[in-house]
Amino acid sequence: MNQFIQKYYDTSIPSLGSGGAVKVLSPATVANVVCGFDILGFALNEPNDEFTISLSDEKGVTIINDDAYDLPLDPEKNVSGAALLALLEETPDIKGFHFISKKKIKPGSGIGSSAASAAGAVVAANHLLNNRFTKEDLVRFAMFGEKVASGVKHADNIAPAIYGGVTLIRSIFPLDIVSIDAPELHVTVVHPQIEVRTSDARQILKQRVLLKDAIKQWGNIAGLVAGFIKHDYDLIGRSLEDVIIEPVRSILIPGFDDVKKKCKEAGALGGGISGSGPSIFMLSRNEVIARAVESVMKEVYENIGLAYHTHVTTINQQGVKLL
Ligand code: HSE
């Protein structure tokens, strides 16, 4: 760590609340959960970003990158910065923040990198301000960050990052977020090392849906939510089907069909594209199956000759965590 960054970690700026700096871990998330485009998501226990925030006497948001990604330092162009600026609009008693970003979740990976940045920033700021805002307020601020990242305000990564667990975004205008109970699930993620920009992956989608496809899709969404609540693994597995988005987007991901078929043969309940990709996720009943699924994923990408990362983890019930 260079001395400039160390200085900010060490800074103890008197705040309204606890004083000094607040550090949080902000989780990766899986949006859509196959059939619930823009309305379903869950948080992961791994990987996480780490953010440190403190109050500043300077107006606005000063950003310091302490990671490998060289993200914009202009707060209006930075996902965390835009979310914090939205929060500052509603805190006239606060001048600004120092914000240190230590990201581990690679941008463009499909596991909610931008949401981790936006959600982590506003949850950390809220701790600094003695939790004056509700979780719903924080989702509202964080969506300004998503807009910077993808041009659209969607909450299916942000809401689970802030609330933890599985969340349903019944509506974003006005916000209506519902936490969904779910059984213990193990999640395997493979991230083939290509970048898919969410904005591009949204642009290729068809704007019209056939009624027969819509009927299938809402049957699956209702089945998936019921499967979670009833802890019915078979129903969850049957409902992990997407007839609208996946057929269009999967062409952007080498090996997708092979991964899906072989992971199910290895015992996964099912899965699909994580968010807008290129990561693919699979749900399993237990860790032994989740590890077998990981081996299958590795095998597919070894054969293709494409670099990849994998994660075997569980659903994070807490969301952004204070360190
Ligand atoms: N629902 C969004 C999409 C999630 O699929 O475009 C992006 O992470």
PDB file of C-alpha atoms in Angstrom, residues 30-165:
ATOM      1  CA  VAL A  30     -26.406 -13.444  -8.876  1.00  0.00           C
ATOM      2  CA  ALA A  31     -29.147 -11.476 -10.643  1.00  0.00           C
ATOM      3  CA  ASN A  32     -32.106 -12.858 -12.629  1.00  0.00           C
ATOM      4  CA  VAL A  33     -31.765 -16.364 -11.083  1.00  0.00           C
ATOM      5  CA  VAL A  34     -32.451 -17.694 -14.598  1.00  0.00           C
ATOM      6  CA  CYS A  35     -36.151 -16.931 -15.134  1.00  0.00           C
ATOM      7  CA  GLY A  36     -36.552 -13.684 -13.134  1.00  0.00           C
ATOM      8  CA  PHE A  37     -34.970 -11.105 -15.434  1.00  0.00           C
ATOM      9  CA  ASP A  38     -34.515  -7.844 -13.486  1.00  0.00           C
ATOM     10  CA  ILE A  39     -36.715  -9.028 -10.586  1.00  0.00           C
ATOM     11  CA  LEU A  40     -34.840 -11.798  -8.714  1.00  0.00           C
ATOM     12  CA  GLY A  41     -31.378 -12.001  -7.187  1.00  0.00           C
ATOM     13  CA  PHE A  42     -29.368 -13.481  -4.337  1.00  0.00           C
ATOM     14  CA  ALA A  43     -26.159 -12.576  -2.533  1.00  0.00           C
ATOM     15  CA  LEU A  44     -23.062 -14.790  -2.354  1.00  0.00           C
ATOM     16  CA  ASN A  45     -20.701 -15.372   0.552  1.00  0.00           C
ATOM     17  CA  GLU A  46     -17.734 -15.191  -1.860  1.00  0.00           C
ATOM     18  CA  PRO A  47     -16.212 -13.124  -3.471  1.00  0.00           C
ATOM     19  CA  ASN A  48     -16.460  -9.715  -1.754  1.00  0.00           C
ATOM     20  CA  ASP A  49     -15.171  -6.186  -2.279  1.00  0.00           C
ATOM     21  CA  GLU A  50     -13.797  -4.147   0.619  1.00  0.00           C
ATOM     22  CA  PHE A  51     -14.528  -0.448   1.035  1.00  0.00           C
ATOM     23  CA  THR A  52     -13.441   2.137   3.609  1.00  0.00           C
ATOM     24  CA  ILE A  53     -15.248   5.442   4.043  1.00  0.00           C
ATOM     25  CA  SER A  54     -14.781   8.473   6.241  1.00  0.00           C
ATOM     26  CA  LEU A  55     -16.207  11.968   6.390  1.00  0.00           C
ATOM     27  CA  SER A  56     -14.397  14.709   4.538  1.00  0.00           C
ATOM     28  CA  ASP A  57     -14.208  18.467   4.909  1.00  0.00           C
ATOM     29  CA  GLU A  58     -14.078  18.701   1.115  1.00  0.00           C
ATOM     30  CA  LYS A  59     -17.316  18.876  -0.813  1.00  0.00           C
ATOM     31  CA  GLY A  60     -18.336  15.768  -2.757  1.00  0.00           C
ATOM     32  CA  VAL A  61     -16.620  12.387  -2.938  1.00  0.00           C
ATOM     33  CA  THR A  62     -12.868  11.799  -3.087  1.00  0.00           C
ATOM     34  CA  ILE A  63     -12.144   8.332  -4.465  1.00  0.00           C
ATOM     35  CA  ILE A  64      -8.963   6.345  -3.983  1.00  0.00           C
ATOM     36  CA  ASN A  65      -8.476   3.070  -5.834  1.00  0.00           C
ATOM     37  CA  ASP A  66      -6.480   0.508  -3.880  1.00  0.00           C
ATOM     38  CA  ASP A  67      -6.996  -2.324  -6.359  1.00  0.00           C
ATOM     39  CA  ALA A  68      -6.136  -3.502  -9.846  1.00  0.00           C
ATOM     40  CA  TYR A  69      -9.028  -2.003 -11.803  1.00  0.00           C
ATOM     41  CA  ASP A  70      -8.212   1.663 -12.393  1.00  0.00           C
ATOM     42  CA  LEU A  71     -11.890   2.687 -12.200  1.00  0.00           C
ATOM     43  CA  PRO A  72     -12.802   6.365 -12.822  1.00  0.00           C
ATOM     44  CA  LEU A  73     -11.913   8.798 -10.030  1.00  0.00           C
ATOM     45  CA  ASP A  74     -14.546  11.325 -11.090  1.00  0.00           C
ATOM     46  CA  PRO A  75     -17.434  10.510  -8.696  1.00  0.00           C
ATOM     47  CA  GLU A  76     -20.047  11.188 -11.353  1.00  0.00           C
ATOM     48  CA  LYS A  77     -18.491   8.518 -13.568  1.00  0.00           C
ATOM     49  CA  ASN A  78     -17.705   6.122 -10.753  1.00  0.00           C
ATOM     50  CA  VAL A  79     -20.369   3.635  -9.585  1.00  0.00           C
ATOM     51  CA  SER A  80     -19.651   4.105  -5.852  1.00  0.00           C
ATOM     52  CA  GLY A  81     -19.201   7.839  -6.363  1.00  0.00           C
ATOM     53  CA  ALA A  82     -22.557   8.277  -8.126  1.00  0.00           C
ATOM     54  CA  ALA A  83     -24.347   6.330  -5.374  1.00  0.00           C
ATOM     55  CA  LEU A  84     -22.668   8.446  -2.667  1.00  0.00           C
ATOM     56  CA  LEU A  85     -23.498  11.692  -4.497  1.00  0.00           C
ATOM     57  CA  ALA A  86     -27.171  10.618  -4.535  1.00  0.00           C
ATOM     58  CA  LEU A  87     -26.986  10.018  -0.774  1.00  0.00           C
ATOM     59  CA  LEU A  88     -25.266  13.387  -0.227  1.00  0.00           C
ATOM     60  CA  GLU A  89     -28.209  15.096  -1.966  1.00  0.00           C
ATOM     61  CA  GLU A  90     -30.283  14.072   1.051  1.00  0.00           C
ATOM     62  CA  THR A  91     -27.695  14.882   3.739  1.00  0.00           C
ATOM     63  CA  PRO A  92     -27.298  18.678   3.680  1.00  0.00           C
ATOM     64  CA  ASP A  93     -25.391  18.523   7.008  1.00  0.00           C
ATOM     65  CA  ILE A  94     -22.582  16.449   5.430  1.00  0.00           C
ATOM     66  CA  LYS A  95     -19.959  17.953   3.137  1.00  0.00           C
ATOM     67  CA  GLY A  96     -18.435  14.882   1.621  1.00  0.00           C
ATOM     68  CA  PHE A  97     -16.693  11.511   1.906  1.00  0.00           C
ATOM     69  CA  HIS A  98     -13.285   9.960   1.402  1.00  0.00           C
ATOM     70  CA  PHE A  99     -13.818   6.577  -0.182  1.00  0.00           C
ATOM     71  CA  ILE A 100     -11.213   3.834  -0.609  1.00  0.00           C
ATOM     72  CA  SER A 101     -12.067   1.038  -3.013  1.00  0.00           C
ATOM     73  CA  LYS A 102     -10.426  -2.376  -2.753  1.00  0.00           C
ATOM     74  CA  LYS A 103     -12.292  -4.418  -5.330  1.00  0.00           C
ATOM     75  CA  LYS A 104     -11.897  -8.140  -5.832  1.00  0.00           C
ATOM     76  CA  ILE A 105     -14.998  -8.677  -7.980  1.00  0.00           C
ATOM     77  CA  LYS A 106     -13.891  -8.055 -11.536  1.00  0.00           C
ATOM     78  CA  PRO A 107     -16.029  -5.524 -13.452  1.00  0.00           C
ATOM     79  CA  GLY A 108     -17.951  -7.156 -16.305  1.00  0.00           C
ATOM     80  CA  SER A 109     -17.942 -10.593 -14.668  1.00  0.00           C
ATOM     81  CA  GLY A 110     -21.723 -11.005 -14.295  1.00  0.00           C
ATOM     82  CA  ILE A 111     -21.673 -11.429 -10.524  1.00  0.00           C
ATOM     83  CA  GLY A 112     -22.702  -7.914  -9.606  1.00  0.00           C
ATOM     84  CA  SER A 113     -19.407  -6.048  -9.495  1.00  0.00           C
ATOM     85  CA  SER A 114     -21.052  -2.647  -9.981  1.00  0.00           C
ATOM     86  CA  ALA A 115     -23.782  -3.440  -7.442  1.00  0.00           C
ATOM     87  CA  ALA A 116     -21.139  -4.414  -4.869  1.00  0.00           C
ATOM     88  CA  SER A 117     -19.490  -1.010  -5.452  1.00  0.00           C
ATOM     89  CA  ALA A 118     -22.737   0.943  -5.183  1.00  0.00           C
ATOM     90  CA  ALA A 119     -24.307  -1.032  -2.328  1.00  0.00           C
ATOM     91  CA  GLY A 120     -21.064  -1.221  -0.319  1.00  0.00           C
ATOM     92  CA  ALA A 121     -20.552   2.541  -0.616  1.00  0.00           C
ATOM     93  CA  VAL A 122     -23.994   3.569   0.607  1.00  0.00           C
ATOM     94  CA  VAL A 123     -24.218   0.969   3.385  1.00  0.00           C
ATOM     95  CA  ALA A 124     -20.791   2.095   4.652  1.00  0.00           C
ATOM     96  CA  ALA A 125     -21.856   5.756   4.478  1.00  0.00           C
ATOM     97  CA  ASN A 126     -25.052   4.943   6.354  1.00  0.00           C
ATOM     98  CA  HIS A 127     -23.072   3.324   9.190  1.00  0.00           C
ATOM     99  CA  LEU A 128     -20.989   6.484   9.372  1.00  0.00           C
ATOM    100  CA  LEU A 129     -24.226   8.488   9.692  1.00  0.00           C
ATOM    101  CA  ASN A 130     -25.661   6.329  12.493  1.00  0.00           C
ATOM    102  CA  ASN A 131     -27.970   4.446  10.085  1.00  0.00           C
ATOM    103  CA  ARG A 132     -30.284   7.328   9.377  1.00  0.00           C
ATOM    104  CA  PHE A 133     -31.513   5.773   6.107  1.00  0.00           C
ATOM    105  CA  THR A 134     -33.626   2.643   5.561  1.00  0.00           C
ATOM    106  CA  LYS A 135     -32.469  -0.237   3.377  1.00  0.00           C
ATOM    107  CA  GLU A 136     -34.964   0.846   0.771  1.00  0.00           C
ATOM    108  CA  ASP A 137     -33.424   4.364   0.731  1.00  0.00           C
ATOM    109  CA  LEU A 138     -30.009   2.763   0.244  1.00  0.00           C
ATOM    110  CA  VAL A 139     -31.266   0.737  -2.739  1.00  0.00           C
ATOM    111  CA  ARG A 140     -32.636   3.963  -4.211  1.00  0.00           C
ATOM    112  CA  PHE A 141     -29.216   5.694  -3.869  1.00  0.00           C
ATOM    113  CA  ALA A 142     -27.279   2.669  -5.110  1.00  0.00           C
ATOM    114  CA  MET A 143     -29.376   2.474  -8.281  1.00  0.00           C
ATOM    115  CA  PHE A 144     -27.693   5.735  -9.389  1.00  0.00           C
ATOM    116  CA  GLY A 145     -24.482   3.704  -9.434  1.00  0.00           C
ATOM    117  CA  GLU A 146     -26.077   0.976 -11.581  1.00  0.00           C
ATOM    118  CA  LYS A 147     -27.185   3.678 -14.003  1.00  0.00           C
ATOM    119  CA  VAL A 148     -23.552   4.760 -14.418  1.00  0.00           C
ATOM    120  CA  ALA A 149     -22.505   1.145 -15.005  1.00  0.00           C
ATOM    121  CA  SER A 150     -25.171  -0.046 -17.426  1.00  0.00           C
ATOM    122  CA  GLY A 151     -27.283   2.968 -18.362  1.00  0.00           C
ATOM    123  CA  VAL A 152     -30.307   1.496 -16.577  1.00  0.00           C
ATOM    124  CA  LYS A 153     -31.534   1.524 -12.984  1.00  0.00           C
ATOM    125  CA  HIS A 154     -32.092  -2.104 -12.050  1.00  0.00           C
ATOM    126  CA  ALA A 155     -32.068  -3.440  -8.486  1.00  0.00           C
ATOM    127  CA  ASP A 156     -31.728  -7.204  -8.845  1.00  0.00           C
ATOM    128  CA  ASN A 157     -28.059  -7.128  -7.772  1.00  0.00           C
ATOM    129  CA  ILE A 158     -28.281  -4.151  -5.401  1.00  0.00           C
ATOM    130  CA  ALA A 159     -31.260  -5.348  -3.362  1.00  0.00           C
ATOM    131  CA  PRO A 160     -29.741  -8.745  -2.463  1.00  0.00           C
ATOM    132  CA  ALA A 161     -26.363  -7.054  -1.788  1.00  0.00           C
ATOM    133  CA  ILE A 162     -28.074  -4.757   0.741  1.00  0.00           C
ATOM    134  CA  TYR A 163     -30.758  -7.082   2.187  1.00  0.00           C
ATOM    135  CA  GLY A 164     -28.854 -10.391   1.893  1.00  0.00           C
ATOM    136  CA  GLY A 165     -30.515 -13.673   0.898  1.00  0.00           C
TER     137      GLY A 165
END
